Short mmCIF file of C-alpha atoms in Angstrom, two decimals:
data_model
loop_
_atom_site.label_atom_id
_atom_site.label_comp_id
_atom_site.label_asym_id
_atom_site.label_seq_id
_atom_site.Cartn_x
_atom_site.Cartn_y
_atom_site.Cartn_z
CA MET A 1 0.13 -0.68 -0.19
CA ASP A 2 1.05 3.92 -1.12
CA MET A 3 0.75 5.60 2.53
CA ASN A 4 1.82 9.04 0.40
CA ALA A 5 -1.91 9.57 -0.29
CA ASN A 6 -3.07 12.65 -1.46
CA TRP A 7 -5.05 14.16 0.88
CA ASP A 8 -7.64 15.95 -2.06
CA ASP A 9 -8.23 12.43 -2.50
CA LEU A 10 -8.66 11.68 0.76
CA ARG A 11 -11.76 14.44 1.10
CA VAL A 12 -13.24 12.93 -1.96
CA PHE A 13 -13.26 9.64 -1.20
CA LEU A 14 -14.85 10.58 2.23
CA THR A 15 -17.30 12.84 1.03
CA LEU A 16 -18.37 10.03 -1.73
CA ALA A 17 -18.33 7.33 0.97
CA ARG A 18 -20.82 10.01 3.14
CA GLU A 19 -23.00 11.20 0.01
CA GLY A 20 -23.60 7.71 -0.98
CA THR A 21 -23.26 9.13 -5.23
CA LEU A 22 -20.85 10.45 -7.77
CA THR A 23 -23.95 13.37 -7.85
CA THR A 24 -23.91 14.28 -4.28
CA ALA A 25 -20.32 14.34 -3.53
CA ALA A 26 -19.83 16.61 -6.15
CA ARG A 27 -22.46 19.30 -5.88
CA ALA A 28 -20.75 19.52 -2.28
CA LEU A 29 -17.39 19.13 -3.22
CA GLY A 30 -17.65 22.31 -5.76
CA VAL A 31 -16.63 19.87 -8.71
CA SER A 32 -17.94 17.87 -11.80
CA HIS A 33 -18.90 14.09 -11.19
CA PRO A 34 -16.08 12.76 -13.43
CA THR A 35 -13.48 14.74 -11.50
CA VAL A 36 -14.97 12.22 -8.43
CA ALA A 37 -14.60 9.31 -10.32
CA ARG A 38 -11.16 9.79 -11.93
CA ARG A 39 -10.02 10.66 -8.17
CA VAL A 40 -11.50 7.96 -6.45
CA GLN A 41 -9.58 5.57 -9.10
CA ALA A 42 -6.40 6.97 -8.86
CA LEU A 43 -6.95 6.91 -5.20
CA GLU A 44 -7.51 3.32 -5.50
CA LYS A 45 -4.81 2.76 -7.87
CA GLN A 46 -2.37 4.62 -5.24
CA ILE A 47 -3.50 2.39 -2.49
CA GLY A 48 -3.47 -1.24 -3.68
CA ALA A 49 -7.46 -1.79 -3.30
CA ARG A 50 -11.41 -1.49 -3.97
CA LEU A 51 -12.57 0.85 -1.92
CA PHE A 52 -16.08 0.70 -3.21
CA GLU A 53 -19.15 -1.98 -4.25
CA ARG A 54 -20.60 0.03 -6.80
CA LEU A 55 -24.09 -0.80 -6.58
CA PRO A 56 -27.10 0.42 -8.89
CA ASP A 57 -27.85 3.00 -6.82
CA ARG A 58 -25.24 3.99 -5.00
CA PHE A 59 -21.17 3.64 -3.83
CA VAL A 60 -20.78 1.21 -0.25
CA PRO A 61 -17.53 1.16 0.70
CA THR A 62 -15.50 -2.15 1.25
CA GLN A 63 -13.77 -3.90 4.73
CA ALA A 64 -10.75 -1.72 2.96
CA GLY A 65 -13.00 1.77 2.35
CA GLU A 66 -14.28 1.10 6.30
CA GLU A 67 -11.04 0.80 7.56
CA LEU A 68 -9.98 4.06 5.62
CA LEU A 69 -12.13 5.79 5.97
CA ALA A 70 -11.99 5.39 9.89
CA ASP A 71 -8.49 6.71 9.26
CA THR A 72 -9.73 9.46 7.33
CA GLU A 73 -12.58 10.79 9.37
CA ALA A 74 -9.24 11.06 12.55
CA MET A 75 -7.30 12.86 10.06
CA GLU A 76 -10.21 15.83 9.55
CA GLN A 77 -11.44 15.60 12.81
CA SER A 78 -7.13 16.44 13.32
CA ALA A 79 -7.15 19.02 11.14
CA LEU A 80 -10.92 20.85 11.76
CA SER A 81 -9.26 21.24 15.47
CA ILE A 82 -5.84 22.46 14.19
CA HIS A 83 -8.09 25.01 12.44
CA ARG A 84 -9.81 25.82 15.48
CA ARG A 85 -6.78 26.12 17.61
CA SER A 86 -5.13 28.30 15.21
CA ALA A 87 -7.88 31.34 14.48
CA GLY A 88 -7.85 31.14 18.83
CA LEU A 89 -4.25 32.01 18.49
CA SER A 90 -4.93 35.59 16.24
CA ASP A 91 -5.13 38.88 17.63
CA THR A 92 -7.05 40.13 15.95
CA ALA A 93 -10.89 38.62 14.79
CA SER A 94 -12.02 38.99 11.04
CA GLY A 95 -13.40 36.19 7.95
CA THR A 96 -16.51 34.87 8.74
CA VAL A 97 -19.04 33.26 11.46
CA ARG A 98 -21.35 31.17 10.10
CA LEU A 99 -24.26 30.57 12.06
CA SER A 100 -26.18 27.84 11.81
CA ALA A 101 -30.28 28.34 13.98
CA ASP A 102 -34.08 27.02 13.55
CA GLU A 103 -36.27 29.94 11.52
CA ALA A 104 -37.55 31.67 14.24
CA MET A 105 -34.45 32.22 16.40
CA SER A 106 -32.62 32.86 13.06
CA ALA A 107 -34.91 35.91 11.90
CA PHE A 108 -34.44 37.23 16.28
CA VAL A 109 -30.31 36.96 15.61
CA ALA A 110 -30.68 38.64 12.08
CA ARG A 111 -32.34 42.03 13.85
CA HIS A 112 -29.17 42.36 16.50
CA LEU A 113 -27.06 41.91 13.57
CA PRO A 114 -26.17 45.47 12.87
CA GLY A 115 -25.47 46.00 16.16
CA LEU A 116 -22.87 43.31 16.44
CA ARG A 117 -21.47 44.34 12.77
CA GLN A 118 -20.18 47.50 14.91
CA ARG A 119 -18.56 46.07 17.56
CA LEU A 120 -17.12 43.33 15.27
CA SER A 121 -16.45 45.37 11.56
CA ARG A 122 -13.51 42.82 10.55
CA ILE A 123 -16.16 39.84 10.41
CA GLU A 124 -19.07 38.63 8.31
CA PHE A 125 -21.74 36.53 9.06
CA GLU A 126 -23.49 34.04 7.67
CA VAL A 127 -27.08 33.11 9.05
CA SER A 128 -28.17 29.25 8.01
CA ALA A 129 -32.22 28.86 9.44
CA ASN A 130 -33.11 25.32 9.11
CA HIS A 131 -34.42 23.56 11.50
CA MET A 132 -32.16 20.16 11.40
CA PRO A 133 -29.16 21.24 12.90
CA ALA A 134 -25.66 21.66 10.99
CA ASN A 135 -22.61 19.51 11.76
CA LEU A 136 -20.20 21.24 13.78
CA SER A 137 -16.98 18.50 13.11
CA ARG A 138 -17.88 19.02 9.68
CA ARG A 139 -17.49 22.81 9.84
CA GLU A 140 -20.80 22.92 8.14
CA ALA A 141 -22.06 25.70 10.69
CA ASP A 142 -19.67 27.68 13.14
CA LEU A 143 -21.76 28.49 16.06
CA LEU A 144 -25.31 26.93 16.78
CA VAL A 145 -28.37 27.69 18.30
CA ARG A 146 -30.10 24.96 19.44
CA ASP A 147 -33.07 24.69 22.30
CA LYS A 148 -31.04 20.89 23.30
CA VAL A 149 -26.79 20.14 23.37
CA PRO A 150 -26.24 18.20 20.11
CA ASP A 151 -24.28 14.02 20.96
CA LEU A 152 -21.02 15.74 19.03
CA ALA A 153 -17.46 15.47 20.64
CA GLY A 154 -15.23 18.40 21.35
CA ILE A 155 -17.66 21.12 20.96
CA VAL A 156 -18.91 24.19 24.00
CA ALA A 157 -21.76 25.18 24.70
CA ARG A 158 -23.34 27.41 26.54
CA LYS A 159 -26.47 28.31 27.73
CA LEU A 160 -28.06 30.98 26.77
CA GLY A 161 -31.18 32.18 28.12
CA ARG A 162 -34.60 30.04 28.32
CA VAL A 163 -37.94 30.16 26.09
CA ALA A 164 -41.70 29.86 27.57
CA TYR A 165 -44.52 29.65 25.40
CA ALA A 166 -48.17 30.52 25.79
CA VAL A 167 -51.37 29.18 23.47
CA TYR A 168 -53.33 31.58 22.82
CA ALA A 169 -57.25 30.70 21.67
CA GLY A 170 -60.37 33.83 21.77
CA ASN A 171 -63.21 33.13 24.15
CA SER A 172 -65.26 29.71 23.89
CA GLY A 173 -61.92 28.26 22.74
CA CYS A 174 -60.28 28.91 26.78
CA SER A 175 -63.48 27.65 28.15
CA ALA A 176 -63.27 24.34 26.29
CA ALA A 177 -59.59 23.74 27.46
CA ARG A 178 -59.41 24.95 30.53
CA GLY A 179 -58.09 21.41 33.03
CA ARG A 180 -57.92 19.64 29.84
CA PRO A 181 -53.73 19.03 28.48
CA CYS A 182 -52.43 21.60 25.96
CA ALA A 183 -51.96 19.70 23.70
CA ALA A 184 -55.10 17.76 23.47
CA ALA A 185 -57.27 21.17 23.97
CA THR A 186 -55.18 22.91 20.71
CA GLY A 187 -54.56 19.49 18.85
CA TRP A 188 -50.81 20.03 18.42
CA SER A 189 -48.62 17.59 17.25
CA CYS A 190 -44.88 17.43 16.92
CA THR A 191 -44.10 15.82 13.98
CA MET A 192 -39.91 17.20 13.78
CA ARG A 193 -37.79 14.79 15.12
CA CYS A 194 -34.47 16.20 15.19
CA VAL A 195 -36.50 18.18 17.93
CA PRO A 196 -36.36 17.59 21.74
CA GLU A 197 -40.19 17.40 22.99
CA PRO A 198 -41.44 20.21 25.27
CA GLY A 199 -43.13 19.89 28.23
CA TRP A 200 -46.02 22.52 27.70
CA PRO A 201 -48.60 19.90 25.64
CA SER A 202 -48.83 17.89 28.63
CA CYS A 203 -49.65 20.74 31.10
CA PRO A 204 -53.25 21.55 32.00
CA ALA A 205 -54.72 24.63 30.73
CA ILE A 206 -56.05 26.10 34.42
CA SER A 207 -56.12 30.10 33.47
CA ALA A 208 -56.73 32.49 31.11
CA ILE A 209 -55.79 35.83 30.52
CA PRO A 210 -57.30 38.12 28.67
CA ILE A 211 -54.86 40.06 25.67
CA PRO A 212 -56.12 43.15 23.66
CA VAL A 213 -56.06 42.95 19.95
#
């Protein structure tokens, strides 16, 4: 086995192993479909082993591919760690910070960005609004604002605050809901598995506060 594998080829291999198809891997890497195939073939020739089973609908790592995948992921984590540490050693904060949050929190963050930009003029902020959490380990984002801590190694988490919920209804709805669980009274259900189940739907509706409209 040739141990002088090019990191660019390994990065292509890693992306194909994660994405499963040449098309999605090429899109993720920003290269052409043939480039991905050519890089993988070159890596297989250099290593002297077949790395993927080419099934009709996707590429699946062989045993040799699985072994190389584990080592390549470890290399990726080391490279990302070096990047994070070197960024922290800089005397002047500059560059791009990518923040991922759900739709509601992204709107809240966006309203406060002008003031933050005044204090950190050399920082460019990118806000991604998505209910699916970004993967910090793969640098899909630099900061993640969520209502639960993701199951990722090597991250630093801080509690930012609390979020309050309220159920709004007309007079007839409030009368009918009193004493019943909020979920039953409102027909509420959670279909997003990435969101932790909140506690308020099981709480009884015990009081109503009039709100002027």
